[in-house]
Amino acid sequence: MPSITLNDGTKIPAIGFGVFMVPGDGTAYEMVKEALRAGYRHIDTAAAYFNEEDVGKAIRDSGIDRKDIFVTSKLWLQDHGYENAKKGIDRSLRKLGLDYIDLYLIHQPYGDVIETWHAMEEAKKEGKLRSIGVSNMTPKIWNQFVPQFEIKPAVNQVEFNPFFQQRELRALMEKDNVRLEAWYPLGHGNKDLLTHPVFENLAQKYHKNPGQIILRFELQEGAIVLPKSTNISRIQSNLNLFDFELTAEEMQSIRALDTKKGSHDPDAPGVAQALLNAFKIED
């Protein structure tokens, strides 16, 4: 599995297995075990996914050395602020059953982001978190908060796929060598994306499926991709991306598909309150 070196020197596998909307009723446990069996070594969860316990148990039961598995989790909005964030970090560690988390993100960038980040910087210095980052930061939100951070984020996990290529944001992040992590890298099953003639034609040429072409494009653009699936054959095929390379002309043909619009607008009025009301994380 190829890895990418983050701006703090940590190496992160270029492909991660995402467990968003995978129930923590044993389903996430089985899917993470399948992903690890298939060769994934990067698992992406969050407090608000309500499956950290499943993820941690699958890692422990996998028989794979902990140091060989990269684990990401995220702090939910209710835990923003210095003291709350410290409790949220410790809760994630406890639920995962881990001594440290490889990458920890501010899941939604609203409220007391500055003091939340201070708590995460402190936890990084204590060794509880190896790398720290943010999620869902637009250029507007980035410019509001990141210049005030002592430690720059290692990643910004945002919506990213060929229809929404985040060029303005990527240019801003590049100044601090911050990596983009892609959620919805396949457009959350967007049929218009997956059946687009550009991808169908390239899939035929390379003997791949359109999803593999899309993921390969994103990797060549420098993104860390987090495809999610509960289909075992798809879990395996989403890893099979390293025996071909798109040409410069093919990359340009895909770049031309950018609509500059995603499914979620973090800058929209009322988003923060709606998200805060959506979930309540219990100890």
PDB file of C-alpha atoms in Angstrom:
ATOM      1  CA  MET A   1       0.000   0.000   0.000  1.00  0.00           C
ATOM      2  CA  PRO A   2       1.587   3.322  -1.037  1.00  0.00           C
ATOM      3  CA  SER A   3       1.787   5.938   1.681  1.00  0.00           C
ATOM      4  CA  ILE A   4       1.930   9.733   1.773  1.00  0.00           C
ATOM      5  CA  THR A   5       4.133  11.697   4.163  1.00  0.00           C
ATOM      6  CA  LEU A   6       2.167  14.384   5.989  1.00  0.00           C
ATOM      7  CA  ASN A   7       3.591  17.784   6.944  1.00  0.00           C
ATOM      8  CA  ASP A   8       4.441  16.502  10.440  1.00  0.00           C
ATOM      9  CA  GLY A   9       6.427  13.544   9.083  1.00  0.00           C
ATOM     10  CA  THR A  10       3.751  10.913   9.744  1.00  0.00           C
ATOM     11  CA  LYS A  11       3.151   8.414   6.925  1.00  0.00           C
ATOM     12  CA  ILE A  12      -0.485   7.744   6.040  1.00  0.00           C
ATOM     13  CA  PRO A  13      -1.716   5.007   3.663  1.00  0.00           C
ATOM     14  CA  ALA A  14      -3.049   6.607   0.479  1.00  0.00           C
ATOM     15  CA  ILE A  15      -6.312   4.632   0.657  1.00  0.00           C
ATOM     16  CA  GLY A  16      -8.418   4.305   3.766  1.00  0.00           C
ATOM     17  CA  PHE A  17     -11.530   2.299   4.540  1.00  0.00           C
ATOM     18  CA  GLY A  18     -14.344   4.606   5.651  1.00  0.00           C
ATOM     19  CA  VAL A  19     -17.109   3.435   7.982  1.00  0.00           C
ATOM     20  CA  PHE A  20     -19.525   6.368   7.760  1.00  0.00           C
ATOM     21  CA  MET A  21     -23.110   5.071   8.102  1.00  0.00           C
ATOM     22  CA  VAL A  22     -21.891   1.527   8.865  1.00  0.00           C
ATOM     23  CA  PRO A  23     -23.828   0.517  12.013  1.00  0.00           C
ATOM     24  CA  GLY A  24     -21.909  -0.143  15.205  1.00  0.00           C
ATOM     25  CA  ASP A  25     -24.040  -3.217  15.913  1.00  0.00           C
ATOM     26  CA  GLY A  26     -21.362  -5.654  14.794  1.00  0.00           C
ATOM     27  CA  THR A  27     -21.643  -4.669  11.128  1.00  0.00           C
ATOM     28  CA  ALA A  28     -18.729  -2.223  11.300  1.00  0.00           C
ATOM     29  CA  TYR A  29     -16.715  -4.888  13.145  1.00  0.00           C
ATOM     30  CA  GLU A  30     -17.206  -7.372  10.310  1.00  0.00           C
ATOM     31  CA  MET A  31     -16.585  -4.816   7.553  1.00  0.00           C
ATOM     32  CA  VAL A  32     -13.353  -3.552   9.161  1.00  0.00           C
ATOM     33  CA  LYS A  33     -12.148  -7.143   9.566  1.00  0.00           C
ATOM     34  CA  GLU A  34     -12.914  -7.755   5.874  1.00  0.00           C
ATOM     35  CA  ALA A  35     -11.104  -4.557   4.899  1.00  0.00           C
ATOM     36  CA  LEU A  36      -8.039  -5.503   6.920  1.00  0.00           C
ATOM     37  CA  ARG A  37      -8.081  -8.987   5.373  1.00  0.00           C
ATOM     38  CA  ALA A  38      -8.257  -7.380   1.927  1.00  0.00           C
ATOM     39  CA  GLY A  39      -5.146  -5.315   2.654  1.00  0.00           C
ATOM     40  CA  TYR A  40      -6.393  -1.979   3.971  1.00  0.00           C
ATOM     41  CA  ARG A  41      -4.211  -0.529   6.704  1.00  0.00           C
ATOM     42  CA  HIS A  42      -6.034   2.775   7.199  1.00  0.00           C
ATOM     43  CA  ILE A  43      -9.434   2.868   8.931  1.00  0.00           C
ATOM     44  CA  ASP A  44     -11.443   6.097   9.139  1.00  0.00           C
ATOM     45  CA  THR A  45     -14.119   6.459  11.816  1.00  0.00           C
ATOM     46  CA  ALA A  46     -15.556   9.229  14.030  1.00  0.00           C
ATOM     47  CA  ALA A  47     -17.300   9.689  17.352  1.00  0.00           C
ATOM     48  CA  ALA A  48     -20.464  10.659  15.446  1.00  0.00           C
ATOM     49  CA  TYR A  49     -20.375   7.430  13.419  1.00  0.00           C
ATOM     50  CA  PHE A  50     -21.171   5.534  16.635  1.00  0.00           C
ATOM     51  CA  ASN A  51     -18.936   2.623  15.669  1.00  0.00           C
ATOM     52  CA  GLU A  52     -15.581   3.388  17.310  1.00  0.00           C
ATOM     53  CA  GLU A  53     -15.971   0.346  19.589  1.00  0.00           C
ATOM     54  CA  ASP A  54     -16.551  -1.967  16.614  1.00  0.00           C
ATOM     55  CA  VAL A  55     -13.537  -0.495  14.817  1.00  0.00           C
ATOM     56  CA  GLY A  56     -11.252  -0.925  17.813  1.00  0.00           C
ATOM     57  CA  LYS A  57     -12.377  -4.512  18.438  1.00  0.00           C
ATOM     58  CA  ALA A  58     -11.833  -5.430  14.769  1.00  0.00           C
ATOM     59  CA  ILE A  59      -8.309  -4.005  14.931  1.00  0.00           C
ATOM     60  CA  ARG A  60      -7.513  -5.940  18.098  1.00  0.00           C
ATOM     61  CA  ASP A  61      -8.971  -9.161  16.692  1.00  0.00           C
ATOM     62  CA  SER A  62      -7.247  -8.826  13.317  1.00  0.00           C
ATOM     63  CA  GLY A  63      -3.919 -10.239  14.459  1.00  0.00           C
ATOM     64  CA  ILE A  64      -2.166  -7.324  12.736  1.00  0.00           C
ATOM     65  CA  ASP A  65       0.365  -5.339  14.741  1.00  0.00           C
ATOM     66  CA  ARG A  66      -1.201  -2.079  15.971  1.00  0.00           C
ATOM     67  CA  LYS A  67       1.680  -0.013  14.574  1.00  0.00           C
ATOM     68  CA  ASP A  68       0.838  -1.293  11.086  1.00  0.00           C
ATOM     69  CA  ILE A  69      -2.739   0.049  11.159  1.00  0.00           C
ATOM     70  CA  PHE A  70      -3.441   3.768  10.728  1.00  0.00           C
ATOM     71  CA  VAL A  71      -6.564   4.843  12.639  1.00  0.00           C
ATOM     72  CA  THR A  72      -8.432   8.118  12.144  1.00  0.00           C
ATOM     73  CA  SER A  73     -11.245   9.396  14.332  1.00  0.00           C
ATOM     74  CA  LYS A  74     -12.965  12.744  14.743  1.00  0.00           C
ATOM     75  CA  LEU A  75     -14.208  15.012  17.530  1.00  0.00           C
ATOM     76  CA  TRP A  76     -17.891  15.918  17.420  1.00  0.00           C
ATOM     77  CA  LEU A  77     -19.312  19.442  17.811  1.00  0.00           C
ATOM     78  CA  GLN A  78     -20.690  18.890  21.312  1.00  0.00           C
ATOM     79  CA  ASP A  79     -17.103  18.460  22.531  1.00  0.00           C
ATOM     80  CA  HIS A  80     -15.733  21.757  21.248  1.00  0.00           C
ATOM     81  CA  GLY A  81     -13.880  23.993  23.699  1.00  0.00           C
ATOM     82  CA  TYR A  82     -10.681  23.155  25.575  1.00  0.00           C
ATOM     83  CA  GLU A  83     -12.018  21.055  28.472  1.00  0.00           C
ATOM     84  CA  ASN A  84     -14.733  19.359  26.432  1.00  0.00           C
ATOM     85  CA  ALA A  85     -12.256  18.472  23.692  1.00  0.00           C
ATOM     86  CA  LYS A  86      -9.916  16.803  26.201  1.00  0.00           C
ATOM     87  CA  LYS A  87     -12.836  14.678  27.381  1.00  0.00           C
ATOM     88  CA  GLY A  88     -13.856  13.901  23.787  1.00  0.00           C
ATOM     89  CA  ILE A  89     -10.342  12.764  22.886  1.00  0.00           C
ATOM     90  CA  ASP A  90     -10.194  10.506  25.932  1.00  0.00           C
ATOM     91  CA  ARG A  91     -13.652   9.112  25.108  1.00  0.00           C
ATOM     92  CA  SER A  92     -12.539   8.193  21.584  1.00  0.00           C
ATOM     93  CA  LEU A  93      -9.397   6.530  22.939  1.00  0.00           C
ATOM     94  CA  ARG A  94     -11.489   4.581  25.441  1.00  0.00           C
ATOM     95  CA  LYS A  95     -14.119   3.482  22.927  1.00  0.00           C
ATOM     96  CA  LEU A  96     -11.489   2.477  20.385  1.00  0.00           C
ATOM     97  CA  GLY A  97      -9.500   0.714  23.099  1.00  0.00           C
ATOM     98  CA  LEU A  98      -6.268   2.304  21.856  1.00  0.00           C
ATOM     99  CA  ASP A  99      -3.327   4.008  23.535  1.00  0.00           C
ATOM    100  CA  TYR A 100      -3.077   6.549  20.714  1.00  0.00           C
ATOM    101  CA  ILE A 101      -4.951   7.627  17.586  1.00  0.00           C
ATOM    102  CA  ASP A 102      -2.913   8.129  14.413  1.00  0.00           C
ATOM    103  CA  LEU A 103      -4.995  11.041  13.114  1.00  0.00           C
ATOM    104  CA  TYR A 104      -7.665  13.015  14.943  1.00  0.00           C
ATOM    105  CA  LEU A 105      -9.812  15.629  13.237  1.00  0.00           C
ATOM    106  CA  ILE A 106     -12.147  18.446  14.159  1.00  0.00           C
ATOM    107  CA  HIS A 107     -15.167  16.910  12.446  1.00  0.00           C
ATOM    108  CA  GLN A 108     -17.164  20.120  11.954  1.00  0.00           C
ATOM    109  CA  PRO A 109     -15.411  23.525  12.085  1.00  0.00           C
ATOM    110  CA  TYR A 110     -17.873  25.564  14.136  1.00  0.00           C
ATOM    111  CA  GLY A 111     -18.042  26.992  17.646  1.00  0.00           C
ATOM    112  CA  ASP A 112     -14.903  27.287  19.769  1.00  0.00           C
ATOM    113  CA  VAL A 113     -12.526  25.896  17.163  1.00  0.00           C
ATOM    114  CA  ILE A 114      -9.464  27.687  18.545  1.00  0.00           C
ATOM    115  CA  GLU A 115      -9.634  26.234  22.068  1.00  0.00           C
ATOM    116  CA  THR A 116     -10.608  22.854  20.634  1.00  0.00           C
ATOM    117  CA  TRP A 117      -7.454  22.947  18.516  1.00  0.00           C
ATOM    118  CA  HIS A 118      -5.369  23.914  21.550  1.00  0.00           C
ATOM    119  CA  ALA A 119      -6.573  20.762  23.310  1.00  0.00           C
ATOM    120  CA  MET A 120      -5.695  18.684  20.254  1.00  0.00           C
ATOM    121  CA  GLU A 121      -2.243  20.281  19.991  1.00  0.00           C
ATOM    122  CA  GLU A 122      -1.692  19.403  23.652  1.00  0.00           C
ATOM    123  CA  ALA A 123      -2.860  15.812  23.126  1.00  0.00           C
ATOM    124  CA  LYS A 124      -0.476  15.515  20.182  1.00  0.00           C
ATOM    125  CA  LYS A 125       2.431  16.694  22.338  1.00  0.00           C
ATOM    126  CA  GLU A 126       1.385  14.133  24.992  1.00  0.00           C
ATOM    127  CA  GLY A 127       1.432  11.305  22.426  1.00  0.00           C
ATOM    128  CA  LYS A 128      -2.300  10.593  22.540  1.00  0.00           C
ATOM    129  CA  LEU A 129      -2.640  11.786  18.937  1.00  0.00           C
ATOM    130  CA  ARG A 130       0.101  11.324  16.342  1.00  0.00           C
ATOM    131  CA  SER A 131      -1.324  13.791  13.829  1.00  0.00           C
ATOM    132  CA  ILE A 132      -4.131  16.328  14.005  1.00  0.00           C
ATOM    133  CA  GLY A 133      -6.267  17.834  11.300  1.00  0.00           C
ATOM    134  CA  VAL A 134      -9.583  19.328  10.325  1.00  0.00           C
ATOM    135  CA  SER A 135     -12.584  18.385   8.236  1.00  0.00           C
ATOM    136  CA  ASN A 136     -15.150  20.253   6.157  1.00  0.00           C
ATOM    137  CA  MET A 137     -13.164  23.481   6.105  1.00  0.00           C
ATOM    138  CA  THR A 138     -13.948  25.700   3.137  1.00  0.00           C
ATOM    139  CA  PRO A 139     -11.560  28.504   2.085  1.00  0.00           C
ATOM    140  CA  LYS A 140     -13.665  30.943   4.138  1.00  0.00           C
ATOM    141  CA  ILE A 141     -13.548  28.798   7.294  1.00  0.00           C
ATOM    142  CA  TRP A 142      -9.874  27.964   6.729  1.00  0.00           C
ATOM    143  CA  ASN A 143      -8.909  31.638   6.633  1.00  0.00           C
ATOM    144  CA  GLN A 144     -10.967  32.304   9.750  1.00  0.00           C
ATOM    145  CA  PHE A 145      -9.199  29.754  11.942  1.00  0.00           C
ATOM    146  CA  VAL A 146      -6.032  28.132  10.583  1.00  0.00           C
ATOM    147  CA  PRO A 147      -3.801  31.265  10.708  1.00  0.00           C
ATOM    148  CA  GLN A 148      -4.342  31.204  14.495  1.00  0.00           C
ATOM    149  CA  PHE A 149      -3.146  27.594  14.921  1.00  0.00           C
ATOM    150  CA  GLU A 150       0.320  26.929  16.357  1.00  0.00           C
ATOM    151  CA  ILE A 151       0.470  23.506  14.664  1.00  0.00           C
ATOM    152  CA  LYS A 152      -0.887  23.493  11.131  1.00  0.00           C
ATOM    153  CA  PRO A 153      -3.383  20.741  10.246  1.00  0.00           C
ATOM    154  CA  ALA A 154      -1.891  17.647   8.652  1.00  0.00           C
ATOM    155  CA  VAL A 155      -5.045  17.096   6.577  1.00  0.00           C
ATOM    156  CA  ASN A 156      -8.381  18.644   5.710  1.00  0.00           C
ATOM    157  CA  GLN A 157     -10.970  15.944   5.045  1.00  0.00           C
ATOM    158  CA  VAL A 158     -13.563  17.308   2.624  1.00  0.00           C
ATOM    159  CA  GLU A 159     -15.956  16.269  -0.093  1.00  0.00           C
ATOM    160  CA  PHE A 160     -13.909  15.637  -3.242  1.00  0.00           C
ATOM    161  CA  ASN A 161     -14.563  13.819  -6.509  1.00  0.00           C
ATOM    162  CA  PRO A 162     -14.304  14.621 -10.239  1.00  0.00           C
ATOM    163  CA  PHE A 163     -17.514  16.687 -10.112  1.00  0.00           C
ATOM    164  CA  PHE A 164     -16.238  18.733  -7.112  1.00  0.00           C
ATOM    165  CA  GLN A 165     -12.484  19.192  -7.283  1.00  0.00           C
ATOM    166  CA  GLN A 166     -11.948  21.891  -4.610  1.00  0.00           C
ATOM    167  CA  ARG A 167      -9.302  23.807  -6.576  1.00  0.00           C
ATOM    168  CA  GLU A 168      -9.433  27.038  -4.545  1.00  0.00           C
ATOM    169  CA  LEU A 169      -9.204  25.121  -1.281  1.00  0.00           C
ATOM    170  CA  ARG A 170      -6.357  22.918  -2.509  1.00  0.00           C
ATOM    171  CA  ALA A 171      -4.319  25.972  -3.532  1.00  0.00           C
ATOM    172  CA  LEU A 172      -4.806  27.428  -0.047  1.00  0.00           C
ATOM    173  CA  MET A 173      -3.847  24.190   1.698  1.00  0.00           C
ATOM    174  CA  GLU A 174      -0.782  23.718  -0.459  1.00  0.00           C
ATOM    175  CA  LYS A 175       0.900  26.727   1.212  1.00  0.00           C
ATOM    176  CA  ASP A 176       1.239  24.671   4.423  1.00  0.00           C
ATOM    177  CA  ASN A 177       1.629  21.296   2.669  1.00  0.00           C
ATOM    178  CA  VAL A 178      -1.738  20.159   4.052  1.00  0.00           C
ATOM    179  CA  ARG A 179      -3.132  17.045   2.394  1.00  0.00           C
ATOM    180  CA  LEU A 180      -6.693  16.685   1.193  1.00  0.00           C
ATOM    181  CA  GLU A 181      -8.586  13.597   2.290  1.00  0.00           C
ATOM    182  CA  ALA A 182     -11.594  12.805   0.118  1.00  0.00           C
ATOM    183  CA  TRP A 183     -14.947  11.852   1.560  1.00  0.00           C
ATOM    184  CA  TYR A 184     -17.569  10.842  -1.015  1.00  0.00           C
ATOM    185  CA  PRO A 185     -14.698  10.090  -3.429  1.00  0.00           C
ATOM    186  CA  LEU A 186     -17.215   8.204  -5.580  1.00  0.00           C
ATOM    187  CA  GLY A 187     -19.898  10.851  -5.231  1.00  0.00           C
ATOM    188  CA  HIS A 188     -21.882   8.759  -2.726  1.00  0.00           C
ATOM    189  CA  GLY A 189     -22.979   6.472  -5.526  1.00  0.00           C
ATOM    190  CA  ASN A 190     -23.870   9.341  -7.882  1.00  0.00           C
ATOM    191  CA  LYS A 191     -25.101   7.534 -11.006  1.00  0.00           C
ATOM    192  CA  ASP A 192     -24.259  10.516 -13.255  1.00  0.00           C
ATOM    193  CA  LEU A 193     -20.657  10.291 -12.065  1.00  0.00           C
ATOM    194  CA  LEU A 194     -20.279   6.508 -12.161  1.00  0.00           C
ATOM    195  CA  THR A 195     -21.869   6.150 -15.600  1.00  0.00           C
ATOM    196  CA  HIS A 196     -20.193   9.163 -17.203  1.00  0.00           C
ATOM    197  CA  PRO A 197     -18.801   8.221 -20.647  1.00  0.00           C
ATOM    198  CA  VAL A 198     -15.310   9.451 -19.700  1.00  0.00           C
ATOM    199  CA  PHE A 199     -15.085   6.847 -16.924  1.00  0.00           C
ATOM    200  CA  GLU A 200     -16.860   4.099 -18.841  1.00  0.00           C
ATOM    201  CA  ASN A 201     -14.463   4.508 -21.774  1.00  0.00           C
ATOM    202  CA  LEU A 202     -11.375   4.569 -19.559  1.00  0.00           C
ATOM    203  CA  ALA A 203     -12.661   1.562 -17.618  1.00  0.00           C
ATOM    204  CA  GLN A 204     -12.888  -0.356 -20.882  1.00  0.00           C
ATOM    205  CA  LYS A 205      -9.381   0.695 -21.887  1.00  0.00           C
ATOM    206  CA  TYR A 206      -7.765  -0.301 -18.575  1.00  0.00           C
ATOM    207  CA  HIS A 207      -9.999  -3.321 -17.806  1.00  0.00           C
ATOM    208  CA  LYS A 208     -11.237  -1.655 -14.630  1.00  0.00           C
ATOM    209  CA  ASN A 209     -14.596  -0.435 -13.375  1.00  0.00           C
ATOM    210  CA  PRO A 210     -15.535   3.292 -13.446  1.00  0.00           C
ATOM    211  CA  GLY A 211     -15.091   3.577  -9.668  1.00  0.00           C
ATOM    212  CA  GLN A 212     -11.496   2.412  -9.940  1.00  0.00           C
ATOM    213  CA  ILE A 213     -10.822   5.014 -12.646  1.00  0.00           C
ATOM    214  CA  ILE A 214     -12.274   7.746 -10.429  1.00  0.00           C
ATOM    215  CA  LEU A 215     -10.217   6.668  -7.401  1.00  0.00           C
ATOM    216  CA  ARG A 216      -7.068   6.451  -9.535  1.00  0.00           C
ATOM    217  CA  PHE A 217      -7.657  10.019 -10.765  1.00  0.00           C
ATOM    218  CA  GLU A 218      -7.990  11.240  -7.186  1.00  0.00           C
ATOM    219  CA  LEU A 219      -4.814   9.476  -6.095  1.00  0.00           C
ATOM    220  CA  GLN A 220      -2.898  11.001  -9.011  1.00  0.00           C
ATOM    221  CA  GLU A 221      -4.241  14.407  -7.938  1.00  0.00           C
ATOM    222  CA  GLY A 222      -2.541  13.838  -4.565  1.00  0.00           C
ATOM    223  CA  ALA A 223      -5.655  13.094  -2.511  1.00  0.00           C
ATOM    224  CA  ILE A 224      -5.982  10.469   0.202  1.00  0.00           C
ATOM    225  CA  VAL A 225      -9.154   8.549  -0.664  1.00  0.00           C
ATOM    226  CA  LEU A 226     -11.680   6.981   1.704  1.00  0.00           C
ATOM    227  CA  PRO A 227     -14.046   4.764  -0.288  1.00  0.00           C
ATOM    228  CA  LYS A 228     -16.779   3.110   1.765  1.00  0.00           C
ATOM    229  CA  SER A 229     -18.509  -0.123   0.875  1.00  0.00           C
ATOM    230  CA  THR A 230     -20.188  -3.021   2.614  1.00  0.00           C
ATOM    231  CA  ASN A 231     -19.817  -5.143  -0.533  1.00  0.00           C
ATOM    232  CA  ILE A 232     -16.855  -7.479  -0.060  1.00  0.00           C
ATOM    233  CA  SER A 233     -15.888  -7.647  -3.736  1.00  0.00           C
ATOM    234  CA  ARG A 234     -16.068  -3.839  -3.968  1.00  0.00           C
ATOM    235  CA  ILE A 235     -13.983  -3.491  -0.796  1.00  0.00           C
ATOM    236  CA  GLN A 236     -11.313  -5.541  -2.548  1.00  0.00           C
ATOM    237  CA  SER A 237     -11.577  -3.866  -5.969  1.00  0.00           C
ATOM    238  CA  ASN A 238     -11.274  -0.380  -4.455  1.00  0.00           C
ATOM    239  CA  LEU A 239      -7.717  -1.319  -3.491  1.00  0.00           C
ATOM    240  CA  ASN A 240      -6.776  -2.572  -6.941  1.00  0.00           C
ATOM    241  CA  LEU A 241      -5.583   0.772  -8.298  1.00  0.00           C
ATOM    242  CA  PHE A 242      -1.834   0.484  -8.645  1.00  0.00           C
ATOM    243  CA  ASP A 243      -1.331  -1.582 -11.784  1.00  0.00           C
ATOM    244  CA  PHE A 244      -2.201   1.256 -14.166  1.00  0.00           C
ATOM    245  CA  GLU A 245      -1.715   5.013 -14.508  1.00  0.00           C
ATOM    246  CA  LEU A 246      -3.852   7.608 -16.261  1.00  0.00           C
ATOM    247  CA  THR A 247      -2.081   9.678 -18.916  1.00  0.00           C
ATOM    248  CA  ALA A 248      -1.731  13.469 -18.700  1.00  0.00           C
ATOM    249  CA  GLU A 249      -4.410  13.822 -21.393  1.00  0.00           C
ATOM    250  CA  GLU A 250      -6.785  11.532 -19.525  1.00  0.00           C
ATOM    251  CA  MET A 251      -6.220  13.470 -16.309  1.00  0.00           C
ATOM    252  CA  GLN A 252      -7.089  16.685 -18.143  1.00  0.00           C
ATOM    253  CA  SER A 253     -10.271  15.179 -19.559  1.00  0.00           C
ATOM    254  CA  ILE A 254     -11.382  14.338 -16.014  1.00  0.00           C
ATOM    255  CA  ARG A 255     -10.371  17.749 -14.619  1.00  0.00           C
ATOM    256  CA  ALA A 256     -12.714  19.261 -17.210  1.00  0.00           C
ATOM    257  CA  LEU A 257     -15.682  17.584 -15.475  1.00  0.00           C
ATOM    258  CA  ASP A 258     -15.467  19.847 -12.408  1.00  0.00           C
ATOM    259  CA  THR A 259     -18.832  21.489 -11.643  1.00  0.00           C
ATOM    260  CA  LYS A 260     -17.449  23.312  -8.561  1.00  0.00           C
ATOM    261  CA  LYS A 261     -20.516  22.147  -6.627  1.00  0.00           C
ATOM    262  CA  GLY A 262     -20.770  19.518  -3.907  1.00  0.00           C
ATOM    263  CA  SER A 263     -23.606  17.908  -1.971  1.00  0.00           C
ATOM    264  CA  HIS A 264     -22.765  19.762   1.279  1.00  0.00           C
ATOM    265  CA  ASP A 265     -22.048  23.471   1.820  1.00  0.00           C
ATOM    266  CA  PRO A 266     -20.333  24.073   5.172  1.00  0.00           C
ATOM    267  CA  ASP A 267     -20.689  27.846   4.650  1.00  0.00           C
ATOM    268  CA  ALA A 268     -24.507  27.724   4.404  1.00  0.00           C
ATOM    269  CA  PRO A 269     -26.484  29.484   7.173  1.00  0.00           C
ATOM    270  CA  GLY A 270     -27.784  27.203   9.917  1.00  0.00           C
ATOM    271  CA  VAL A 271     -25.491  24.269   9.142  1.00  0.00           C
ATOM    272  CA  ALA A 272     -23.663  24.398  12.485  1.00  0.00           C
ATOM    273  CA  GLN A 273     -26.847  24.336  14.586  1.00  0.00           C
ATOM    274  CA  ALA A 274     -28.445  21.628  12.463  1.00  0.00           C
ATOM    275  CA  LEU A 275     -25.373  19.413  12.869  1.00  0.00           C
ATOM    276  CA  LEU A 276     -25.143  20.083  16.607  1.00  0.00           C
ATOM    277  CA  ASN A 277     -28.760  18.996  16.983  1.00  0.00           C
ATOM    278  CA  ALA A 278     -28.245  15.891  14.859  1.00  0.00           C
ATOM    279  CA  PHE A 279     -26.239  13.735  17.291  1.00  0.00           C
ATOM    280  CA  LYS A 280     -25.571  13.355  20.981  1.00  0.00           C
ATOM    281  CA  ILE A 281     -22.477  11.345  21.904  1.00  0.00           C
ATOM    282  CA  GLU A 282     -22.836   9.502  25.202  1.00  0.00           C
ATOM    283  CA  ASP A 283     -20.028   8.345  27.458  1.00  0.00           C
TER     284      ASP A 283
END
